[in-house]
Amino acid sequence: MKRIEVIQNILEANETIASRNQQLLDEHRISAVNIMSSPGAGKTSVILQTLAKLKGRLNVAVIEGDVASTIDAEKVQSEAKAVVQINTRNMPESCSLIAAMIDSALKAMSLDNIGLILIENVGNLICPSEFALGEHKRVVISSLPEGDDKPIKYPLIFVDADAVIINKMDLLPYVDFDIAAFRRSIIRLNPEAEIFEVSCKTGEGVERWCSWILEQVETNVVKRQKTGN
Amino acid sequence: MKRIEVIQNILEANETIASRNQQLLDEHRISAVNIMSSPGAGKTSVILQTLAKLKGRLNVAVIEGDVASTIDAEKVQSEAKAVVQINTRNMPESCSLIAAMIDSALKAMSLDNIGLILIENVGNLICPSEFALGEHKRVVISSLPEGDDKPIKYPLIFVDADAVIINKMDLLPYVDFDIAAFRRSIIRLNPEAEIFEVSCKTGEGVERWCSWILEQVETNVVKRQKTGN
C-alpha cells in the first residue's frame, strides 16, 4: 500500500513539473515533441531526417535521452540548433525521461530563437507512457522488424500518441509485417492518431511527416496568439 | 531519500523471493532461463525454435511475460509441456517480470517432469536487468535491425548476461550492423558471455544455441547431484 502511494506521489509531482515545463516553452513560443519507441526503432534516424528537412524553415533543438553513452547526441550535434544530452543511468528513473530531467535540460540551453524541440526519449515502449514531460505532441515510432503486434502488446503508449511512425519501410520485402493489421490495431486504440509510413534510408514519407510537424508548430503559434501567450 | 529507500526495499524483497524460487526449482531439478530483449527482437521466435529442437530430448515449460495480450502464450501453447501467461499491465511493476510473478506462475503449474523453464520477460532492455527471478541463466537477444550500438546504450543488461543471441541474421544484407563491433562491445562489458548468431527464419545457429542450453541443464543436474539437492 505504502509503495503504491509513493508511485502515485511520483506521478503527481511529475505532472506538476511537466505543466511548468510546458508553460516555460509557451512563454518562449517553442513547441516540443516527445519521440518514443523501442530501442533501435529509429528515433535518432527520424530526428536526423527531420533536422535535414526543416533546415532553413525552423530552428530545431534536440534533447537526447539515453541510459548511457552520448552516441545519439554526437550524431545530431552538427544538424541541430542546440543539443542537450541526458543520461538516466544513475538517476531515480532510468527507464524513461521524466519532467524534472527536461526542466534541467531547458535550463541548460538558450531558449531564444528556437521554434521546436525534439525530445528523444529512452528506448522503451512501457515506462515513457507514464511520464509527461511538458511536450505538446507525443509520437511513437514502430519499426517493421519489431512486428505488427506491438500495439496489442504495448497498448498504453499508442493510446496517448498524437502520431505513429511506421519506420524502416524499406525492409518490407524481408520481414513479416501486415501494415493493414497494424493500422487497424492503432485505429482501435486511438482513432485520432496520425499514421506515417517512413523509411529513413530511402526518404519515403519524410516530407509528409515533416509537413505534419510544421502544422503542429503553426497551430501552437496561432493558439498562443489567441490566448495572448 | 524516502523514495530511494522504498526502491531499495523492493529490490531486496525481490532478491529474497528470487532465491526461494530458485530453491523450489532446484528441488524439482528444473533449470530456468530468463530471456530478455527489446520489443520485437525475437524472444518468442527463439523460444519456438528451441521448443522444436529440444522436443523428445527435454520437457520444456514456458512462462510468458507480457504487458498485455496472450499472443505469445498462444503461439507456444502446442509446443511446450506447459505454458503460464503473466500480464503485467495492472501490476506494481509493468515494465519487467519480478520474482513474485514467477512465484505465482510456479504455483500455477505442475513442476513434475519438467527439465527446463524458458521465461520470456517483458520486451525491455532496462527494467528486467534489475529484477532477479530465480533463474539459473540470463540470456539477452539483440536483433540486427536494432543496430550494433545497443550494448553501449543499454550496458547493464549485457553485463549480467550468461549468453547473448544476435538474432535475425537473415537481415544482414539489408541493415547496417557491424557484427565484429557488436562482439567487441559485448566482450568489453562481459568477457564471459557466450555469443550466438541466430536466424529463426533460416534456422542458422539454432543447433549451437540449443546445445548450449542442454549443457547448462546438464551442468545443473551434475551440480545438484554433488550437493545432494
Coordinates of C-alpha atoms in Angstrom, one line a residue:
Chain A
M1 CA 0.0 0.0 0.0
K2 CA 2.8 2.4 1.0
R3 CA 4.5 1.6 -2.2
I4 CA 1.5 2.4 -4.4
E5 CA 1.2 5.7 -2.6
V6 CA 4.8 6.5 -3.3
I7 CA 4.4 5.8 -7.0
Q8 CA 1.2 7.9 -7.0
N9 CA 3.2 10.8 -5.4
I10 CA 5.9 10.5 -8.0
L11 CA 3.5 10.7 -10.9
E12 CA 1.7 13.7 -9.4
A13 CA 4.9 15.5 -8.8
N14 CA 5.9 14.7 -12.4
E15 CA 2.7 16.2 -13.7
T16 CA 3.3 19.4 -11.8
I17 CA 6.8 19.8 -13.3
A18 CA 5.6 18.9 -16.7
S19 CA 3.0 21.7 -16.7
R20 CA 5.7 24.1 -15.6
N21 CA 7.9 23.0 -18.5
Q22 CA 5.1 23.5 -20.9
Q23 CA 4.4 27.0 -19.6
L24 CA 8.1 27.9 -20.0
L25 CA 8.1 26.5 -23.6
D26 CA 4.9 28.5 -24.3
E27 CA 6.4 31.7 -23.0
H28 CA 9.3 31.2 -25.4
R29 CA 6.9 30.2 -28.2
I30 CA 8.6 26.8 -28.5
S31 CA 6.8 23.6 -29.5
A32 CA 8.1 20.3 -28.0
V33 CA 7.6 16.8 -29.4
N34 CA 8.3 13.7 -27.3
I35 CA 9.6 10.9 -29.5
M36 CA 9.2 7.4 -28.1
S37 CA 10.0 3.9 -29.3
S38 CA 11.7 0.5 -28.6
P39 CA 15.5 0.5 -28.7
G40 CA 16.7 0.7 -32.2
A41 CA 13.4 1.6 -33.9
G42 CA 15.0 4.6 -35.4
K43 CA 14.3 7.6 -33.2
T44 CA 17.7 9.2 -34.0
S45 CA 17.4 8.5 -37.7
V46 CA 13.9 10.1 -37.8
I47 CA 15.3 13.1 -35.9
L48 CA 18.2 13.4 -38.3
Q49 CA 15.9 13.3 -41.3
T50 CA 13.6 15.9 -39.7
L51 CA 16.5 18.2 -38.9
A52 CA 17.7 18.0 -42.5
K53 CA 14.2 18.6 -44.0
L54 CA 13.4 21.6 -41.7
K55 CA 16.8 23.3 -42.1
G56 CA 16.2 26.9 -43.0
R57 CA 12.5 26.7 -42.2
L58 CA 12.6 26.3 -38.4
N59 CA 15.2 26.3 -35.7
V60 CA 15.2 22.9 -34.1
A61 CA 16.9 21.9 -30.8
V62 CA 17.2 18.3 -29.6
I63 CA 17.1 16.8 -26.1
E64 CA 18.7 13.3 -26.2
G65 CA 17.7 10.8 -23.5
D66 CA 19.8 7.7 -23.1
V67 CA 20.5 5.3 -20.3
A68 CA 24.2 5.6 -21.1
S69 CA 26.5 7.0 -23.9
T70 CA 26.4 10.2 -26.0
I71 CA 26.3 8.4 -29.3
D72 CA 23.0 9.9 -30.4
A73 CA 23.9 13.5 -29.2
E74 CA 27.1 13.3 -31.3
K75 CA 25.1 12.2 -34.4
V76 CA 22.7 15.2 -34.3
Q77 CA 25.2 17.7 -33.0
S78 CA 26.1 19.3 -36.3
E79 CA 22.5 19.5 -37.6
A80 CA 20.6 20.9 -34.6
K81 CA 20.5 24.4 -33.3
A82 CA 21.3 23.1 -29.8
V83 CA 21.7 19.6 -28.3
V84 CA 21.4 18.6 -24.6
Q85 CA 22.3 15.0 -23.5
I86 CA 20.6 13.4 -20.6
N87 CA 22.0 10.1 -19.3
T88 CA 19.5 8.3 -17.0
R89 CA 21.7 5.5 -15.7
N90 CA 22.3 6.9 -12.2
M91 CA 19.0 8.8 -11.9
P92 CA 16.0 7.7 -9.9
E93 CA 14.2 6.8 -13.1
S94 CA 16.5 5.1 -15.6
C95 CA 13.8 3.6 -17.9
S96 CA 12.2 6.9 -19.1
L97 CA 12.8 10.6 -19.3
I98 CA 10.8 12.4 -16.6
A99 CA 9.7 16.0 -16.4
A100 CA 12.5 17.0 -13.9
M101 CA 15.1 16.0 -16.4
I102 CA 13.5 18.2 -19.1
D103 CA 13.4 21.0 -16.6
S104 CA 17.2 20.7 -16.2
A105 CA 17.7 20.4 -19.9
L106 CA 15.7 23.5 -20.6
K107 CA 17.8 25.4 -18.0
A108 CA 21.0 24.2 -19.7
M109 CA 20.1 25.6 -23.2
S110 CA 19.3 29.0 -24.6
L111 CA 15.6 29.1 -25.5
D112 CA 15.9 32.2 -27.8
N113 CA 15.3 31.6 -31.4
I114 CA 14.2 28.0 -31.1
G115 CA 10.9 27.0 -32.7
L116 CA 10.8 23.3 -32.0
I117 CA 12.4 20.9 -29.5
L118 CA 12.6 17.3 -30.5
I119 CA 12.9 15.1 -27.3
E120 CA 14.3 11.7 -27.9
N121 CA 13.1 9.5 -25.1
V122 CA 14.9 6.4 -23.7
G123 CA 14.3 3.4 -25.9
N124 CA 11.3 1.7 -24.1
L125 CA 7.7 1.0 -25.0
I126 CA 6.5 0.9 -21.4
C127 CA 7.8 3.5 -18.9
P128 CA 7.8 6.6 -21.1
S129 CA 4.0 6.3 -21.5
E130 CA 3.6 7.1 -17.8
F131 CA 5.7 10.3 -17.6
A132 CA 4.5 13.6 -19.2
L133 CA 7.5 15.9 -19.9
G134 CA 5.7 19.1 -20.8
E135 CA 5.6 18.2 -24.5
H136 CA 2.9 19.4 -26.9
K137 CA 2.8 16.3 -29.0
R138 CA 3.6 12.6 -28.4
V139 CA 5.0 10.5 -31.2
V140 CA 5.6 6.7 -31.2
I141 CA 7.9 5.1 -33.7
S142 CA 7.3 1.4 -34.5
S143 CA 9.7 -0.3 -37.0
L144 CA 8.8 -3.1 -39.3
P145 CA 11.2 -5.7 -37.9
E146 CA 9.6 -5.4 -34.5
G147 CA 6.4 -7.0 -35.9
D148 CA 2.9 -5.7 -36.4
D149 CA 1.7 -6.9 -32.9
K150 CA 3.3 -4.1 -30.9
P151 CA 0.1 -2.0 -30.4
I152 CA -1.6 -5.1 -29.0
K153 CA 1.3 -6.0 -26.7
Y154 CA 2.2 -2.5 -25.5
P155 CA -1.1 -0.6 -25.9
L156 CA -0.7 2.3 -23.4
I157 CA 2.0 4.2 -25.3
F158 CA -0.1 4.0 -28.5
V159 CA -3.3 5.2 -26.8
D160 CA -1.7 8.5 -25.9
A161 CA 0.2 9.2 -29.1
D162 CA -0.7 12.0 -31.4
A163 CA 1.2 10.3 -34.3
V164 CA 2.6 6.9 -35.0
I165 CA 5.5 6.5 -37.5
I166 CA 5.9 3.1 -39.1
N167 CA 9.6 3.2 -39.7
K168 CA 12.1 1.1 -41.8
M169 CA 9.5 0.7 -44.7
D170 CA 12.5 -0.3 -46.9
L171 CA 12.6 -3.7 -45.0
L172 CA 9.0 -4.6 -46.0
P173 CA 10.1 -7.3 -48.6
Y174 CA 12.3 -9.0 -46.0
V175 CA 10.1 -9.2 -42.9
D176 CA 6.6 -10.4 -42.0
F177 CA 4.6 -7.2 -41.2
D178 CA 1.0 -6.7 -42.1
I179 CA 0.6 -2.9 -42.5
A180 CA -3.2 -3.1 -42.7
A181 CA -3.4 -5.1 -39.5
F182 CA -1.0 -2.7 -37.7
R183 CA -3.1 0.3 -38.9
R184 CA -6.3 -1.5 -37.7
S185 CA -4.7 -2.0 -34.2
I186 CA -3.8 1.6 -33.9
I187 CA -7.2 2.9 -35.0
R188 CA -8.9 0.6 -32.5
L189 CA -6.7 2.0 -29.7
N190 CA -6.6 5.6 -30.9
P191 CA -8.6 6.7 -33.9
E192 CA -7.3 10.2 -33.7
A193 CA -3.6 9.3 -34.2
E194 CA -1.9 10.3 -37.5
I195 CA 0.0 7.4 -39.1
F196 CA 3.1 7.9 -41.2
E197 CA 4.9 5.2 -43.3
V198 CA 8.5 6.2 -43.3
S199 CA 11.9 5.0 -44.4
C200 CA 14.9 7.0 -43.2
K201 CA 17.0 5.1 -45.6
T202 CA 15.1 6.0 -48.8
G203 CA 13.5 9.2 -47.5
E204 CA 10.0 7.7 -48.2
G205 CA 7.3 9.5 -46.2
V206 CA 9.7 12.0 -44.5
E207 CA 8.2 15.0 -46.4
R208 CA 4.6 14.2 -45.2
W209 CA 5.8 13.6 -41.6
C210 CA 7.7 17.0 -41.6
S211 CA 4.6 18.8 -43.0
W212 CA 2.7 17.4 -40.1
I213 CA 5.3 18.7 -37.6
L214 CA 5.3 22.1 -39.2
E215 CA 1.5 22.2 -39.0
Q216 CA 1.6 21.4 -35.3
V217 CA 4.1 24.2 -34.7
E218 CA 1.9 26.6 -36.7
T219 CA -1.2 25.5 -34.8
N220 CA 0.6 26.2 -31.5
V221 CA 1.7 29.7 -32.6
V222 CA -1.9 30.6 -33.6
K223 CA -3.3 29.2 -30.3
R224 CA -0.9 31.3 -28.3
Q225 CA -1.7 34.4 -30.3
K226 CA -5.4 33.8 -29.5
T227 CA -4.7 33.3 -25.8
G228 CA -2.2 36.1 -25.7
N229 CA 0.5 33.9 -24.5
Chain B
M1 CA 15.6 9.9 0.1
K2 CA 12.4 8.2 1.2
R3 CA 11.9 7.1 -2.3
I4 CA 15.3 5.6 -2.8
E5 CA 14.8 3.6 0.4
V6 CA 11.5 2.3 -1.0
I7 CA 13.2 1.2 -4.2
Q8 CA 16.0 -0.4 -2.2
N9 CA 13.4 -2.3 -0.1
I10 CA 11.6 -3.5 -3.3
L11 CA 14.9 -4.8 -4.8
E12 CA 15.8 -6.6 -1.5
A13 CA 12.4 -8.2 -1.2
N14 CA 12.7 -9.3 -4.8
E15 CA 16.1 -11.0 -4.2
T16 CA 14.6 -13.0 -1.3
I17 CA 11.7 -14.3 -3.4
A18 CA 14.0 -15.0 -6.3
S19 CA 16.2 -17.2 -4.0
R20 CA 13.1 -19.0 -2.9
N21 CA 12.1 -19.6 -6.5
Q22 CA 15.5 -21.0 -7.3
Q23 CA 15.4 -23.3 -4.3
L24 CA 11.9 -24.6 -5.4
L25 CA 13.3 -25.2 -9.0
D26 CA 16.3 -27.0 -7.6
E27 CA 14.1 -29.2 -5.5
H28 CA 12.3 -30.2 -8.7
R29 CA 15.5 -30.5 -10.7
I30 CA 14.4 -27.8 -13.1
S31 CA 16.7 -25.3 -14.8
A32 CA 15.2 -21.9 -15.6
V33 CA 16.4 -19.4 -18.2
N34 CA 15.4 -15.7 -18.2
I35 CA 15.1 -14.5 -21.8
M36 CA 15.3 -10.7 -22.2
S37 CA 15.3 -8.3 -25.2
S38 CA 13.8 -5.2 -26.7
P39 CA 10.2 -5.5 -28.0
G40 CA 10.2 -7.4 -31.3
A41 CA 13.8 -8.7 -31.1
G42 CA 12.5 -12.3 -31.4
K43 CA 12.1 -13.8 -27.9
T44 CA 9.1 -15.8 -28.9
S45 CA 10.7 -17.0 -32.2
V46 CA 13.8 -18.1 -30.3
I47 CA 11.6 -20.0 -27.8
L48 CA 9.6 -21.6 -30.6
Q49 CA 12.8 -22.8 -32.3
T50 CA 14.2 -24.1 -29.0
L51 CA 11.0 -26.0 -28.3
A52 CA 11.1 -27.6 -31.7
K53 CA 14.8 -28.6 -31.4
L54 CA 14.5 -29.9 -27.9
K55 CA 11.3 -31.9 -28.5
G56 CA 11.8 -35.5 -27.3
R57 CA 15.1 -34.6 -25.6
L58 CA 13.8 -32.5 -22.7
N59 CA 10.4 -31.4 -21.3
V60 CA 10.3 -27.7 -21.6
A61 CA 7.7 -25.3 -20.0
V62 CA 7.3 -21.6 -20.8
I63 CA 6.4 -18.6 -18.7
E64 CA 5.2 -15.8 -20.9
G65 CA 5.6 -12.2 -19.6
D66 CA 3.7 -9.5 -21.4
V67 CA 2.3 -6.1 -20.6
A68 CA -0.9 -7.1 -22.3
S69 CA -2.3 -9.8 -24.6
T70 CA -1.8 -13.6 -24.7
I71 CA -0.5 -13.6 -28.3
D72 CA 2.9 -15.2 -27.3
A73 CA 1.4 -17.8 -25.0
E74 CA -1.0 -18.9 -27.8
K75 CA 2.0 -19.3 -30.2
V76 CA 3.9 -21.6 -27.9
Q77 CA 0.9 -23.5 -26.4
S78 CA 1.1 -26.5 -28.7
E79 CA 4.8 -27.0 -28.5
A80 CA 5.5 -26.5 -24.8
K81 CA 4.9 -29.0 -22.0
A82 CA 3.1 -26.2 -20.0
V83 CA 2.6 -22.5 -20.5
V84 CA 1.7 -19.9 -18.0
Q85 CA 0.9 -16.3 -19.1
I86 CA 1.7 -13.3 -16.9
N87 CA 0.2 -9.9 -17.9
T88 CA 1.9 -7.1 -16.0
R89 CA -0.3 -4.2 -17.1
N90 CA -2.1 -3.8 -13.8
M91 CA 0.7 -5.0 -11.5
P92 CA 3.0 -2.8 -9.4
E93 CA 5.8 -3.4 -11.9
S94 CA 4.6 -3.3 -15.5
C95 CA 8.0 -2.9 -17.2
S96 CA 9.6 -6.2 -16.1
L97 CA 8.8 -9.6 -14.7
I98 CA 9.6 -9.7 -11.0
A99 CA 10.3 -12.7 -8.7
A100 CA 6.8 -12.6 -7.1
M101 CA 5.2 -13.1 -10.5
I102 CA 7.4 -16.2 -11.1
D103 CA 6.5 -17.4 -7.7
S104 CA 2.8 -17.3 -8.7
A105 CA 3.5 -18.9 -12.1
L106 CA 5.4 -21.8 -10.5
K107 CA 2.4 -22.3 -8.2
A108 CA 0.1 -22.4 -11.2
M109 CA 1.8 -25.2 -13.0
S110 CA 2.8 -28.8 -12.3
L111 CA 6.5 -29.0 -11.8
D112 CA 6.7 -32.7 -12.3
N113 CA 8.6 -34.0 -15.3
I114 CA 9.8 -30.6 -16.4
G115 CA 13.5 -30.2 -17.1
L116 CA 13.7 -26.6 -18.3
I117 CA 11.6 -23.5 -18.0
L118 CA 12.1 -20.7 -20.5
I119 CA 10.9 -17.4 -19.1
E120 CA 10.1 -14.8 -21.7
N121 CA 10.5 -11.5 -20.0
V122 CA 8.6 -8.3 -21.0
G123 CA 10.2 -6.6 -24.0
N124 CA 12.5 -4.0 -22.4
L125 CA 16.3 -3.6 -22.2
I126 CA 16.3 -1.6 -19.0
C127 CA 13.9 -2.8 -16.2
P128 CA 14.5 -6.6 -16.4
S129 CA 18.2 -6.1 -15.6
E130 CA 17.3 -5.0 -12.1
F131 CA 15.0 -7.9 -11.1
A132 CA 16.3 -11.4 -10.5
L133 CA 13.6 -14.0 -11.0
G134 CA 15.3 -17.1 -9.6
E135 CA 16.6 -18.2 -13.0
H136 CA 19.8 -20.1 -13.4
K137 CA 20.9 -18.4 -16.6
R138 CA 20.2 -15.0 -18.2
V139 CA 20.1 -14.5 -21.9
V140 CA 19.8 -11.3 -23.9
I141 CA 18.6 -11.3 -27.5
S142 CA 19.7 -8.4 -29.7
S143 CA 18.4 -8.3 -33.3
L144 CA 20.3 -6.9 -36.3
P145 CA 17.7 -4.2 -37.2
E146 CA 18.1 -2.6 -33.7
G147 CA 21.7 -1.6 -34.6
D148 CA 25.1 -2.7 -33.2
D149 CA 25.2 0.1 -30.5
K150 CA 22.8 -1.5 -28.1
P151 CA 25.4 -2.8 -25.6
I152 CA 26.9 0.7 -25.4
K153 CA 23.5 2.3 -24.9
Y154 CA 21.9 -0.3 -22.6
P155 CA 25.0 -1.8 -20.9
L156 CA 23.6 -3.2 -17.6
I157 CA 21.5 -5.9 -19.2
F158 CA 24.5 -7.2 -21.1
V159 CA 26.9 -7.1 -18.1
D160 CA 24.8 -9.7 -16.3
A161 CA 24.0 -12.0 -19.3
D162 CA 25.3 -15.5 -19.5
A163 CA 24.6 -15.5 -23.2
V164 CA 23.8 -13.1 -26.0
I165 CA 21.9 -14.1 -29.1
I166 CA 22.4 -12.0 -32.2
N167 CA 19.1 -12.7 -33.9
K168 CA 17.6 -12.0 -37.4
M169 CA 21.0 -12.8 -39.0
D170 CA 19.0 -13.3 -42.3
L171 CA 18.6 -9.5 -42.4
L172 CA 22.3 -8.8 -42.5
P173 CA 22.4 -7.8 -46.2
Y174 CA 19.7 -5.2 -45.7
V175 CA 20.7 -3.4 -42.5
D176 CA 23.8 -1.6 -41.2
F177 CA 25.2 -3.8 -38.4
D178 CA 28.8 -4.4 -37.7
I179 CA 29.0 -7.9 -36.1
A180 CA 32.7 -7.5 -35.1
A181 CA 32.0 -4.2 -33.4
F182 CA 29.0 -5.6 -31.6
R183 CA 31.0 -8.6 -30.4
R184 CA 33.8 -6.2 -29.2
S185 CA 31.3 -4.2 -27.2
I186 CA 29.9 -7.4 -25.5
I187 CA 33.4 -8.7 -24.7
R188 CA 34.4 -5.3 -23.2
L189 CA 31.3 -5.4 -20.9
N190 CA 31.2 -9.1 -20.2
P191 CA 34.1 -11.3 -21.5
E192 CA 32.4 -14.5 -20.1
A193 CA 29.2 -14.2 -22.2
E194 CA 28.6 -16.8 -24.9
I195 CA 27.6 -15.2 -28.2
F196 CA 25.3 -16.9 -30.7
E197 CA 24.5 -15.7 -34.2
V198 CA 21.0 -17.0 -35.0
S199 CA 18.3 -16.7 -37.6
C200 CA 14.9 -18.1 -36.5
K201 CA 13.8 -17.8 -40.2
T202 CA 16.6 -19.9 -41.7
G203 CA 17.5 -21.9 -38.6
E204 CA 21.1 -20.7 -38.7
G205 CA 22.8 -21.1 -35.3
V206 CA 19.8 -22.7 -33.6
E207 CA 21.6 -26.0 -33.1
R208 CA 24.6 -24.4 -31.4
W209 CA 22.3 -22.4 -29.1
C210 CA 20.3 -25.4 -28.2
S211 CA 23.5 -27.5 -27.5
W212 CA 24.5 -24.7 -25.0
I213 CA 21.1 -24.8 -23.3
L214 CA 21.3 -28.6 -23.0
E215 CA 24.9 -28.2 -21.5
Q216 CA 23.6 -25.7 -18.9
V217 CA 20.8 -28.1 -17.9
E218 CA 23.3 -31.0 -17.7
T219 CA 25.7 -28.9 -15.6
N220 CA 22.9 -28.0 -13.2
V221 CA 21.9 -31.7 -12.8
V222 CA 25.5 -32.7 -12.0
K223 CA 25.9 -29.8 -9.6
R224 CA 22.8 -30.8 -7.7
Q225 CA 23.9 -34.5 -7.5
K226 CA 27.1 -33.3 -5.9
T227 CA 25.4 -31.1 -3.4
G228 CA 22.8 -33.7 -2.8
N229 CA 20.0 -31.4 -3.8

